[in-house]
Structures are given as C-alpha cells and as structure tokens.
mmCIF file of C-alpha atoms in Angstrom:
data_model
loop_
_atom_site.group_PDB
_atom_site.id
_atom_site.type_symbol
_atom_site.label_atom_id
_atom_site.label_comp_id
_atom_site.label_asym_id
_atom_site.label_seq_id
_atom_site.Cartn_x
_atom_site.Cartn_y
_atom_site.Cartn_z
ATOM 1 C CA LYS A 1 5.296 16.100 18.268
ATOM 2 C CA PRO A 2 6.123 15.337 14.643
ATOM 3 C CA ILE A 3 6.841 12.092 12.865
ATOM 4 C CA LYS A 4 9.540 13.108 10.388
ATOM 5 C CA LEU A 5 9.940 12.080 6.742
ATOM 6 C CA PHE A 6 12.945 13.165 4.686
ATOM 7 C CA ALA A 7 13.704 12.572 1.005
ATOM 8 C CA GLN A 8 17.079 13.085 -0.646
ATOM 9 C CA ASN A 9 17.416 15.465 -3.592
ATOM 10 C CA ASP A 10 16.751 13.023 -6.460
ATOM 11 C CA VAL A 11 13.666 11.388 -4.917
ATOM 12 C CA PRO A 12 10.500 12.756 -6.620
ATOM 13 C CA ALA A 13 8.092 14.665 -4.419
ATOM 14 C CA GLU A 14 5.364 12.232 -5.489
ATOM 15 C CA LYS A 15 7.233 9.383 -3.778
ATOM 16 C CA LEU A 16 7.552 11.351 -0.558
ATOM 17 C CA ARG A 17 3.815 12.012 -0.720
ATOM 18 C CA ARG A 18 3.200 8.298 -1.297
ATOM 19 C CA ALA A 19 5.281 7.425 1.767
ATOM 20 C CA HIS A 20 3.293 9.949 3.820
ATOM 21 C CA SER A 21 0.019 8.424 2.598
ATOM 22 C CA LEU A 22 1.119 4.900 3.493
ATOM 23 C CA LEU A 23 2.234 6.004 6.961
ATOM 24 C CA HIS A 24 -1.127 7.723 7.428
ATOM 25 C CA PHE A 25 -2.864 4.526 6.276
ATOM 26 C CA PHE A 26 -1.010 2.379 8.813
ATOM 27 C CA LEU A 27 -1.931 4.847 11.580
ATOM 28 C CA THR A 28 -5.618 5.197 10.642
ATOM 29 C CA ASP A 29 -8.039 3.620 13.121
ATOM 30 C CA VAL A 30 -9.660 0.321 12.170
ATOM 31 C CA PRO A 31 -13.031 0.144 13.988
ATOM 32 C CA ASN A 32 -13.797 -3.068 15.871
ATOM 33 C CA SER A 33 -10.284 -4.465 15.400
ATOM 34 C CA LYS A 34 -8.454 -5.998 18.366
ATOM 35 C CA PHE A 35 -5.399 -3.718 18.348
ATOM 36 C CA GLY A 36 -6.198 -0.945 15.833
ATOM 37 C CA THR A 37 -9.435 0.620 17.043
ATOM 38 C CA ASP A 38 -7.594 3.676 18.381
ATOM 39 C CA LYS A 39 -4.079 4.167 17.050
ATOM 40 C CA SER A 40 -3.477 7.561 18.630
ATOM 41 C CA GLU A 41 -1.231 6.023 21.279
ATOM 42 C CA VAL A 42 0.821 4.288 18.578
ATOM 43 C CA ALA A 43 1.245 7.563 16.667
ATOM 44 C CA ASN A 44 2.109 9.485 19.831
ATOM 45 C CA LYS A 45 4.622 6.828 20.864
ATOM 46 C CA MET A 46 6.256 7.103 17.434
ATOM 47 C CA ALA A 47 6.648 10.834 17.964
ATOM 48 C CA ASP A 48 7.995 10.304 21.495
ATOM 49 C CA ASN A 49 10.525 7.831 20.091
ATOM 50 C CA ASN A 50 11.591 10.332 17.402
ATOM 51 C CA ALA A 51 10.394 8.189 14.488
ATOM 52 C CA ILE A 52 12.107 9.166 11.225
ATOM 53 C CA LEU A 53 11.697 7.810 7.684
ATOM 54 C CA ILE A 54 14.499 8.649 5.255
ATOM 55 C CA MET A 55 14.248 8.171 1.485
ATOM 56 C CA PRO A 56 17.771 8.069 0.022
ATOM 57 C CA ASN A 57 18.571 8.354 -3.679
ATOM 58 C CA GLY A 58 19.089 5.243 -5.787
ATOM 59 C CA ALA A 59 19.064 1.641 -4.621
ATOM 60 C CA HIS A 60 20.091 -0.025 -1.389
ATOM 61 C CA ASN A 61 23.279 -2.035 -1.250
ATOM 62 C CA GLU A 62 25.692 -3.003 1.466
ATOM 63 C CA SER A 63 28.181 -0.276 0.501
ATOM 64 C CA ASN A 64 25.820 2.693 0.805
ATOM 65 C CA GLU A 65 23.946 2.016 4.028
ATOM 66 C CA LEU A 66 23.375 5.199 6.000
ATOM 67 C CA ASP A 67 24.469 5.217 9.625
ATOM 68 C CA LEU A 68 21.500 7.211 10.868
ATOM 69 C CA PRO A 69 18.833 6.549 13.539
ATOM 70 C CA ALA A 70 16.095 6.295 10.927
ATOM 71 C CA GLN A 71 14.183 3.772 8.821
ATOM 72 C CA PRO A 72 15.382 3.861 5.176
ATOM 73 C CA LEU A 73 13.210 3.480 2.077
ATOM 74 C CA TYR A 74 15.257 3.881 -1.099
ATOM 75 C CA ASP A 75 14.024 5.594 -4.253
ATOM 76 C CA SER A 76 14.208 2.390 -6.310
ATOM 77 C CA GLU A 77 12.133 0.510 -3.697
ATOM 78 C CA THR A 78 8.942 2.556 -4.004
ATOM 79 C CA PRO A 79 7.309 2.450 -7.456
ATOM 80 C CA MET A 80 4.421 4.812 -8.010
ATOM 81 C CA GLU A 81 1.089 3.138 -8.715
ATOM 82 C CA GLY A 82 0.475 3.341 -12.454
ATOM 83 C CA SER A 83 4.177 3.598 -13.339
ATOM 84 C CA ARG A 84 5.840 1.024 -15.580
ATOM 85 C CA TRP A 85 7.623 -0.479 -12.564
ATOM 86 C CA PHE A 86 4.206 -1.005 -10.982
ATOM 87 C CA MET A 87 2.289 -2.132 -14.060
ATOM 88 C CA ASP A 88 5.003 -4.543 -15.233
ATOM 89 C CA ASN A 89 5.701 -5.920 -11.724
ATOM 90 C CA ASP A 90 9.377 -5.076 -12.139
ATOM 91 C CA TRP A 91 11.092 -7.212 -9.490
ATOM 92 C CA GLU A 92 14.294 -5.202 -9.859
ATOM 93 C CA HIS A 93 12.220 -2.407 -8.308
ATOM 94 C CA ARG A 94 9.868 -4.389 -6.115
ATOM 95 C CA ASP A 95 7.612 -2.352 -3.834
ATOM 96 C CA ALA A 96 9.246 -2.327 -0.398
ATOM 97 C CA ALA A 97 7.320 0.715 0.863
ATOM 98 C CA PHE A 98 4.706 -1.307 2.763
ATOM 99 C CA GLU A 99 7.403 -3.342 4.482
ATOM 100 C CA GLU A 100 9.802 -0.525 5.371
ATOM 101 C CA ILE A 101 7.174 1.966 6.536
ATOM 102 C CA PHE A 102 5.488 -0.676 8.665
ATOM 103 C CA HIS A 103 8.892 -1.452 10.182
ATOM 104 C CA LEU A 104 8.959 2.188 11.331
ATOM 105 C CA VAL A 105 5.464 1.891 12.843
ATOM 106 C CA HIS A 106 6.359 -1.442 14.407
ATOM 107 C CA ASP A 107 9.692 -0.429 15.939
ATOM 108 C CA THR A 108 8.794 3.023 17.226
ATOM 109 C CA GLY A 109 5.017 2.753 17.727
ATOM 110 C CA ILE A 110 3.933 -0.810 18.478
ATOM 111 C CA GLY A 111 7.281 -1.321 20.170
ATOM 112 C CA THR A 112 10.236 -3.663 19.655
ATOM 113 C CA TYR A 113 13.653 -2.458 20.867
ATOM 114 C CA LEU A 114 11.976 0.825 21.893
ATOM 115 C CA PRO A 115 9.103 1.078 24.411
ATOM 116 C CA GLY A 116 5.861 0.836 22.453
ATOM 117 C CA ALA A 117 2.151 1.362 22.848
ATOM 118 C CA ILE A 118 0.998 -2.246 22.273
ATOM 119 C CA PRO A 119 3.391 -4.656 24.036
ATOM 120 C CA GLU A 120 0.743 -7.405 24.093
ATOM 121 C CA TYR A 121 0.513 -7.254 20.274
ATOM 122 C CA GLN A 122 4.292 -7.465 19.996
ATOM 123 C CA GLU A 123 4.376 -10.518 22.264
ATOM 124 C CA LEU A 124 1.905 -12.303 20.002
ATOM 125 C CA LEU A 125 3.883 -11.342 16.887
ATOM 126 C CA ILE A 126 7.144 -12.644 18.357
ATOM 127 C CA ALA A 127 5.564 -15.933 19.416
ATOM 128 C CA GLU A 128 3.917 -16.434 16.014
ATOM 129 C CA ALA A 129 7.105 -15.628 14.117
ATOM 130 C CA GLU A 130 8.955 -18.363 16.033
ATOM 131 C CA GLN A 131 6.087 -20.812 15.571
ATOM 132 C CA ALA A 132 5.871 -20.027 11.855
ATOM 133 C CA ILE A 133 9.532 -21.006 11.468
ATOM 134 C CA ILE A 134 8.871 -24.303 13.257
ATOM 135 C CA ASP A 135 5.762 -24.967 11.126
ATOM 136 C CA GLY A 136 7.495 -24.056 7.883
ATOM 137 C CA ARG A 137 5.170 -21.150 7.171
ATOM 138 C CA TRP A 138 7.888 -18.511 7.208
ATOM 139 C CA GLY A 139 11.673 -18.447 7.076
ATOM 140 C CA ILE A 140 11.526 -21.136 4.389
ATOM 141 C CA PRO A 141 15.156 -21.824 3.360
ATOM 142 C CA VAL A 142 14.704 -21.295 -0.382
ATOM 143 C CA GLU A 143 18.316 -20.090 -0.537
ATOM 144 C CA PRO A 144 21.254 -21.122 1.652
ATOM 145 C CA ASP A 145 21.587 -17.673 3.222
ATOM 146 C CA VAL A 146 17.993 -17.642 4.554
ATOM 147 C CA THR A 147 18.933 -19.740 7.585
ATOM 148 C CA GLU A 148 21.803 -17.367 8.357
ATOM 149 C CA TRP A 149 19.419 -14.411 7.942
ATOM 150 C CA ILE A 150 16.961 -15.926 10.423
ATOM 151 C CA THR A 151 19.794 -16.423 12.914
ATOM 152 C CA GLU A 152 20.762 -12.751 12.531
ATOM 153 C CA LEU A 153 17.142 -11.637 12.970
ATOM 154 C CA ARG A 154 16.785 -13.718 16.113
ATOM 155 C CA ALA A 155 19.998 -12.239 17.546
ATOM 156 C CA GLU A 156 18.767 -8.695 16.985
ATOM 157 C CA ASN A 157 15.174 -9.491 18.040
ATOM 158 C CA SER A 158 13.737 -8.666 14.595
ATOM 159 C CA LEU A 159 11.844 -11.864 13.781
ATOM 160 C CA ALA A 160 8.436 -10.347 14.512
ATOM 161 C CA GLN A 161 9.027 -7.340 12.238
ATOM 162 C CA GLU A 162 10.055 -9.427 9.243
ATOM 163 C CA TYR A 163 7.362 -12.069 9.718
ATOM 164 C CA ILE A 164 4.384 -9.693 9.878
ATOM 165 C CA ALA A 165 5.828 -7.596 7.029
ATOM 166 C CA SER A 166 5.781 -10.750 4.871
ATOM 167 C CA VAL A 167 2.122 -11.290 5.750
ATOM 168 C CA ILE A 168 1.282 -7.639 4.988
ATOM 169 C CA ASP A 169 2.911 -7.718 1.551
ATOM 170 C CA SER A 170 1.043 -10.845 0.476
ATOM 171 C CA TYR A 171 -2.226 -9.638 2.045
ATOM 172 C CA TYR A 172 -2.234 -6.478 -0.083
ATOM 173 C CA GLY A 173 -1.329 -8.343 -3.280
ATOM 174 C CA LEU A 174 2.301 -7.343 -3.692
ATOM 175 C CA TRP A 175 3.497 -10.924 -4.269
ATOM 176 C CA GLY A 176 0.506 -12.164 -6.258
ATOM 177 C CA PRO A 177 2.262 -11.614 -9.621
ATOM 178 C CA PHE A 178 5.485 -13.354 -8.491
ATOM 179 C CA ASP A 179 5.770 -16.596 -10.488
ATOM 180 C CA GLU A 180 9.378 -17.645 -9.906
ATOM 181 C CA ARG A 181 8.534 -19.613 -6.736
ATOM 182 C CA ALA A 182 5.575 -20.612 -4.639
ATOM 183 C CA GLY A 183 4.728 -18.279 -1.792
ATOM 184 C CA GLY A 184 5.593 -14.656 -1.135
ATOM 185 C CA MET A 185 8.655 -12.603 -0.165
ATOM 186 C CA TRP A 186 10.856 -14.405 -2.713
ATOM 187 C CA GLY A 187 9.414 -17.750 -1.472
ATOM 188 C CA ILE A 188 10.468 -17.227 2.158
ATOM 189 C CA TYR A 189 6.792 -16.919 3.199
ATOM 190 C CA ILE A 190 4.320 -19.715 2.495
ATOM 191 C CA ALA A 191 1.483 -17.557 1.109
ATOM 192 C CA LYS A 192 1.472 -15.515 -2.089
ATOM 193 C CA THR A 193 -2.097 -14.132 -1.970
ATOM 194 C CA ARG A 194 -4.764 -13.293 0.577
ATOM 195 C CA ASP A 195 -6.599 -16.542 -0.120
ATOM 196 C CA GLU A 196 -3.387 -18.481 0.472
ATOM 197 C CA ILE A 197 -2.833 -16.658 3.777
ATOM 198 C CA ALA A 198 -6.311 -17.711 4.907
ATOM 199 C CA ALA A 199 -5.616 -21.319 3.898
ATOM 200 C CA LYS A 200 -1.980 -21.664 5.013
ATOM 201 C CA ASP A 201 -1.369 -19.062 7.726
ATOM 202 C CA ALA A 202 -4.637 -18.337 9.521
ATOM 203 C CA GLN A 203 -2.702 -17.185 12.589
ATOM 204 C CA GLY A 204 -0.887 -14.533 10.569
ATOM 205 C CA LEU A 205 -4.173 -13.431 9.007
ATOM 206 C CA THR A 206 -5.719 -12.946 12.453
ATOM 207 C CA LEU A 207 -2.740 -10.921 13.677
ATOM 208 C CA LEU A 208 -2.738 -8.695 10.601
ATOM 209 C CA GLU A 209 -6.477 -8.046 10.633
ATOM 210 C CA GLY A 210 -6.191 -7.183 14.310
ATOM 211 C CA PHE A 211 -4.429 -3.971 13.291
ATOM 212 C CA LEU A 212 -5.007 -3.228 9.578
ATOM 213 C CA PRO A 213 -8.093 -2.949 7.299
ATOM 214 C CA PRO A 214 -8.940 -5.177 4.302
ATOM 215 C CA THR A 215 -8.776 -2.338 1.748
ATOM 216 C CA LEU A 216 -6.193 0.284 0.838
ATOM 217 C CA ASN A 217 -8.588 3.041 1.846
ATOM 218 C CA TYR A 218 -6.414 6.107 1.263
ATOM 219 C CA GLU A 219 -6.215 8.284 -1.856
ATOM 220 C CA ILE A 220 -3.882 6.721 -4.393
ATOM 221 C CA LYS A 221 -2.510 9.115 -6.984
ATOM 222 C CA LEU A 222 -1.459 7.350 -10.161
ATOM 223 C CA ALA A 223 1.817 8.149 -11.898
ATOM 224 C CA GLN A 224 1.750 10.960 -14.445
ATOM 225 C CA GLU A 225 3.168 8.632 -17.116
ATOM 226 C CA LEU A 226 0.064 6.375 -17.112
ATOM 227 C CA ASN A 227 -1.595 6.400 -20.548
ATOM 228 C CA GLU A 228 -3.982 3.440 -20.405
ATOM 229 C CA THR A 229 -6.938 2.154 -18.417
ATOM 230 C CA PHE A 230 -6.042 1.388 -14.806
ATOM 231 C CA SER A 231 -8.194 -1.447 -13.465
ATOM 232 C CA LEU A 232 -9.198 -1.800 -9.822
ATOM 233 C CA LYS A 233 -10.838 -5.127 -10.556
ATOM 234 C CA ARG A 234 -8.855 -8.359 -10.515
ATOM 235 C CA VAL A 235 -8.290 -9.287 -14.162
ATOM 236 C CA LEU A 236 -6.385 -12.508 -14.914
ATOM 237 C CA SER A 237 -4.665 -11.028 -17.954
ATOM 238 C CA LEU A 238 -3.435 -8.017 -15.928
ATOM 239 C CA PRO A 239 -1.106 -9.298 -13.193
ATOM 240 C CA TYR A 240 -0.738 -5.842 -11.596
ATOM 241 C CA THR A 241 -4.385 -6.114 -10.513
ATOM 242 C CA HIS A 242 -3.271 -8.465 -7.736
ATOM 243 C CA LYS A 243 -2.281 -5.151 -6.105
ATOM 244 C CA SER A 244 -4.908 -2.728 -7.416
ATOM 245 C CA GLN A 245 -7.896 -4.932 -6.483
ATOM 246 C CA TYR A 246 -7.726 -3.639 -2.889
ATOM 247 C CA MET A 247 -7.698 0.056 -3.833
ATOM 248 C CA VAL A 248 -10.742 2.244 -3.228
ATOM 249 C CA HIS A 249 -9.948 5.948 -3.836
ATOM 250 C CA VAL A 250 -7.900 6.610 -6.984
ATOM 251 C CA THR A 251 -6.840 9.815 -8.744
ATOM 252 C CA LEU A 252 -5.301 10.337 -12.176
ATOM 253 C CA THR A 253 -2.499 12.883 -12.407
ATOM 254 C CA GLY A 254 -0.654 14.456 -15.320
ATOM 255 C CA THR A 255 -2.135 15.234 -18.725
ATOM 256 C CA ASN A 256 -2.395 11.849 -20.486
ATOM 257 C CA PRO A 257 -5.905 10.701 -21.502
ATOM 258 C CA ALA A 258 -5.880 7.746 -19.111
ATOM 259 C CA ASN A 259 -8.903 5.967 -17.622
ATOM 260 C CA ILE A 260 -9.951 4.200 -14.407
ATOM 261 C CA SER A 261 -12.132 1.100 -14.148
ATOM 262 C CA GLY A 262 -13.482 0.469 -10.634
ATOM 263 C CA ASN A 263 -14.197 -2.605 -8.541
ATOM 264 C CA SER A 264 -16.940 -3.773 -6.167
ATOM 265 C CA PHE A 265 -16.037 -1.286 -3.407
ATOM 266 C CA ASP A 266 -17.550 2.190 -3.105
ATOM 267 C CA ASN A 267 -14.924 3.888 -5.236
ATOM 268 C CA THR A 268 -14.013 7.555 -5.284
ATOM 269 C CA LEU A 269 -12.470 8.424 -8.651
ATOM 270 C CA ARG A 270 -10.896 11.621 -9.922
ATOM 271 C CA GLY A 271 -9.665 12.386 -13.421
ATOM 272 C CA ASN A 272 -6.877 14.659 -14.621
ATOM 273 C CA SER A 273 -6.854 17.564 -17.092
ATOM 274 C CA ALA A 274 -7.408 15.277 -20.114
ATOM 275 C CA ASN A 275 -10.545 13.541 -21.341
ATOM 276 C CA ASN A 276 -10.983 10.461 -19.137
ATOM 277 C CA ILE A 277 -13.316 7.485 -18.910
ATOM 278 C CA LEU A 278 -14.220 6.833 -15.262
ATOM 279 C CA ASP A 279 -16.145 3.592 -14.757
ATOM 280 C CA GLY A 280 -17.248 2.761 -11.217
ATOM 281 C CA ASP A 281 -18.359 -0.794 -11.950
ATOM 282 C CA ALA A 282 -20.237 -2.148 -8.882
ATOM 283 C CA GLY A 283 -20.833 -0.362 -5.575
ATOM 284 C CA THR A 284 -21.876 3.237 -4.944
ATOM 285 C CA ASP A 285 -19.239 5.223 -6.769
ATOM 286 C CA THR A 286 -18.391 8.922 -6.730
ATOM 287 C CA VAL A 287 -16.443 11.072 -9.184
ATOM 288 C CA VAL A 288 -14.813 14.183 -7.733
ATOM 289 C CA TYR A 289 -14.349 17.578 -9.397
ATOM 290 C CA CYS A 290 -12.505 20.321 -7.569
ATOM 291 C CA ARG A 291 -14.420 23.325 -8.937
ATOM 292 C CA PRO A 292 -18.027 24.532 -8.424
ATOM 293 C CA LYS A 293 -20.809 22.772 -10.332
ATOM 294 C CA SER A 294 -21.526 25.959 -12.307
ATOM 295 C CA GLU A 295 -18.249 25.524 -14.213
ATOM 296 C CA TYR A 296 -19.343 22.169 -15.673
ATOM 297 C CA THR A 297 -21.933 20.891 -18.131
ATOM 298 C CA ILE A 298 -23.548 17.526 -17.436
ATOM 299 C CA SER A 299 -25.210 15.655 -20.306
ATOM 300 C CA ASN A 300 -26.529 12.143 -20.889
ATOM 301 C CA GLU A 301 -25.559 9.949 -23.814
ATOM 302 C CA GLY A 302 -27.518 6.763 -23.366
ATOM 303 C CA SER A 303 -26.364 5.041 -20.196
ATOM 304 C CA THR A 304 -23.267 7.222 -19.888
ATOM 305 C CA ILE A 305 -22.828 10.737 -18.556
ATOM 306 C CA ILE A 306 -20.515 13.347 -20.032
ATOM 307 C CA VAL A 307 -19.110 16.008 -17.719
ATOM 308 C CA SER A 308 -17.426 18.869 -19.576
ATOM 309 C CA GLY A 309 -15.512 21.682 -17.955
ATOM 310 C CA PRO A 310 -12.060 22.958 -16.988
ATOM 311 C CA ASP A 311 -10.882 19.349 -16.537
ATOM 312 C CA GLY A 312 -11.753 18.237 -20.076
ATOM 313 C CA ALA A 313 -14.732 16.137 -21.125
ATOM 314 C CA ASP A 314 -15.041 12.987 -19.019
ATOM 315 C CA THR A 315 -17.213 9.976 -19.750
ATOM 316 C CA LEU A 316 -18.763 8.542 -16.570
ATOM 317 C CA GLU A 317 -20.070 4.981 -16.485
ATOM 318 C CA ASN A 318 -21.685 3.205 -13.528
ATOM 319 C CA ILE A 319 -21.272 6.331 -11.410
ATOM 320 C CA GLU A 320 -23.913 7.126 -8.792
ATOM 321 C CA GLN A 321 -22.642 10.487 -7.491
ATOM 322 C CA ILE A 322 -20.620 13.506 -8.572
ATOM 323 C CA HIS A 323 -18.975 15.595 -5.870
ATOM 324 C CA PHE A 324 -18.255 19.150 -6.946
ATOM 325 C CA ALA A 325 -16.438 21.721 -4.821
ATOM 326 C CA ASP A 326 -19.772 23.177 -3.692
ATOM 327 C CA GLY A 327 -21.827 20.040 -3.166
ATOM 328 C CA LEU A 328 -22.883 16.523 -4.055
ATOM 329 C CA VAL A 329 -25.069 15.581 -7.041
ATOM 330 C CA VAL A 330 -26.803 12.226 -6.813
ATOM 331 C CA LEU A 331 -27.311 10.982 -10.352
ATOM 332 C CA GLY A 332 -30.807 9.848 -11.172
ATOM 333 C CA ALA A 333 -32.276 11.661 -8.155
ATOM 334 C CA THR A 334 -35.371 13.707 -8.774
#
C-alpha cells in the first residue's frame, strides 16, 4: 500500500522530492538501535493508516488551515539546502520539514491517536515529555502563550509528538544558528545543539538515538541557485554549517560553478554541469559521474585530479574513489 505525498501547484518539484527523501530517511533501518532496527512494520502501519503528507502553497496561518485528514508541510516551511533561506538561516522560513514529516511517521506509524507499530516507544515518549515539562527541559514558558499551548497539547494527547520533534530539530543542527534565545525551538526546548542535548537532556538523546541515525545519510540535492562553496564541515564563520555538518551524500544541481567541501564522514559527492571543485576532506570519499569512464579524461595536477567530460572539468581534492556508470576507480591503486 502507498504512503501518499501531494504538493499544490506552486510548490516546486524539488521540494516534493526533498519531502520524499526525508520520509525515506525516517523510515530507513538503523542497525543495532532499540526501536529502529527494522522499520518495515512502521512503514506498513503508515500505509494501513492511510498516511498522507500534503504540501500547500504559501505559508501557514490560522485562516488557511486545510480541513483534510493529512499532515501539512507548507511551501514556505521547507527551504532547499543551499538556497538563500537555508544559507542565511532565514527564521521567517525556518525548516519545519523534519518536524512535520516526523509527525506523520509518529502519528500513523509509531502510533499516537491511531494504532501504531511501536506502542512501547510511544509510552516512553509520552512519559518523557511529561517529565521534561516538570524538569524544565521542554515546554519552557518563554512566551505567555506557551503554557496555554502545552495545555492544548495535553488535551489532544500530542505532547510526545512535539517533545521528540524538538529534540530531532536540535539534534540535526536546525536550531544551532538561532541566537535570539538560549535553547532550541524558539527557546521552548532546553538544548540548541547536539552537545547541549547530551549535557541537558540525556533522556531525550537516548530516545532519539533509539530510532534515528547520527548522520543525514540520504542524498541531499543542493538548490540550483547555489553559486558558492557548500561546506559539510562545521565552520564557525558559517552558521549554516550547524545543519550541514551531519550531511554525508551531497549533489550539486543547476548550472552554476559551485563547489562542495566535505567533512570527516565517508562522503559521496556529485557535481553539476559546470566546472566544480569537489573536496572530500577526511574519510574515504567518492565522486560520482553518471556516464561511462570512457567519456572522461582523468589527469593529475600535483595533489589534485582533474576529471574532464560531459559534466565540465572538475577539480577533485582529497578524493579516494571515482564511481563512473560502468564501475569504480580507486585513485592511487596500481
């Protein structure tokens, strides 16, 4: 049975693809985890429960809420990686995709108001959400309406969903650049970064890592508008790298001569049709080309490698492997 995703007419296809990738990420098995080793039952339960994600045009407000049995994710709530909204950490367009898509997985797959596949996980999440309010880890009343919001969540049995979504967003770096208040989720959650979660909400960290992996290990396609170097390494002068530091597999799109600089993971990098610089940094890194090796010329210029072909002339640095359509080339191998 299908899990359905719908986008309204003005939502770019790239954003629908991003939502699909994030849903796939949440449903990918996490070996040796307590609740995520085999997520097939969660995915099947979502299908049984008729899980639907809708992506309406524009921004969410109280006057345009859709009365549909589906989880909404509005166009203005899902910035593409590499876009100006993403690079500038535009809080008018903060990334709600992780939160809203996990709500769909949580409600229809793990199980909240619908019968789910992991009731024992849900019980732990509910208990921890209540305890986190008591401890002052979550539900922090930074604004007067937060207390009213918590009361509404409790009445509709949604505390667990909102609590773990706050942990997820901070864990994957979405609130790291936020400097208006301490903590994440506008200051409602005690931790802003992964290190702060470990120090201030160890219980939430354990619950999250019982279902999700430490890296964003799906292919991330950068926005076509990107025209600079996109860093996967945490750089203090680049606040967006709070988010990109957990990425592993990254692809340039469009025609701008943009570049990618990797991190310590085993990165898989792919350029676009322009001349790109692809730097793997540490780890065992692979650059991907989607045509046979015979269509490319590989040359050495000192410690760098130049690959010329239908995709332009790319400069490869700290790259250990090139994967062509017809096979893998291990650089430096005899």
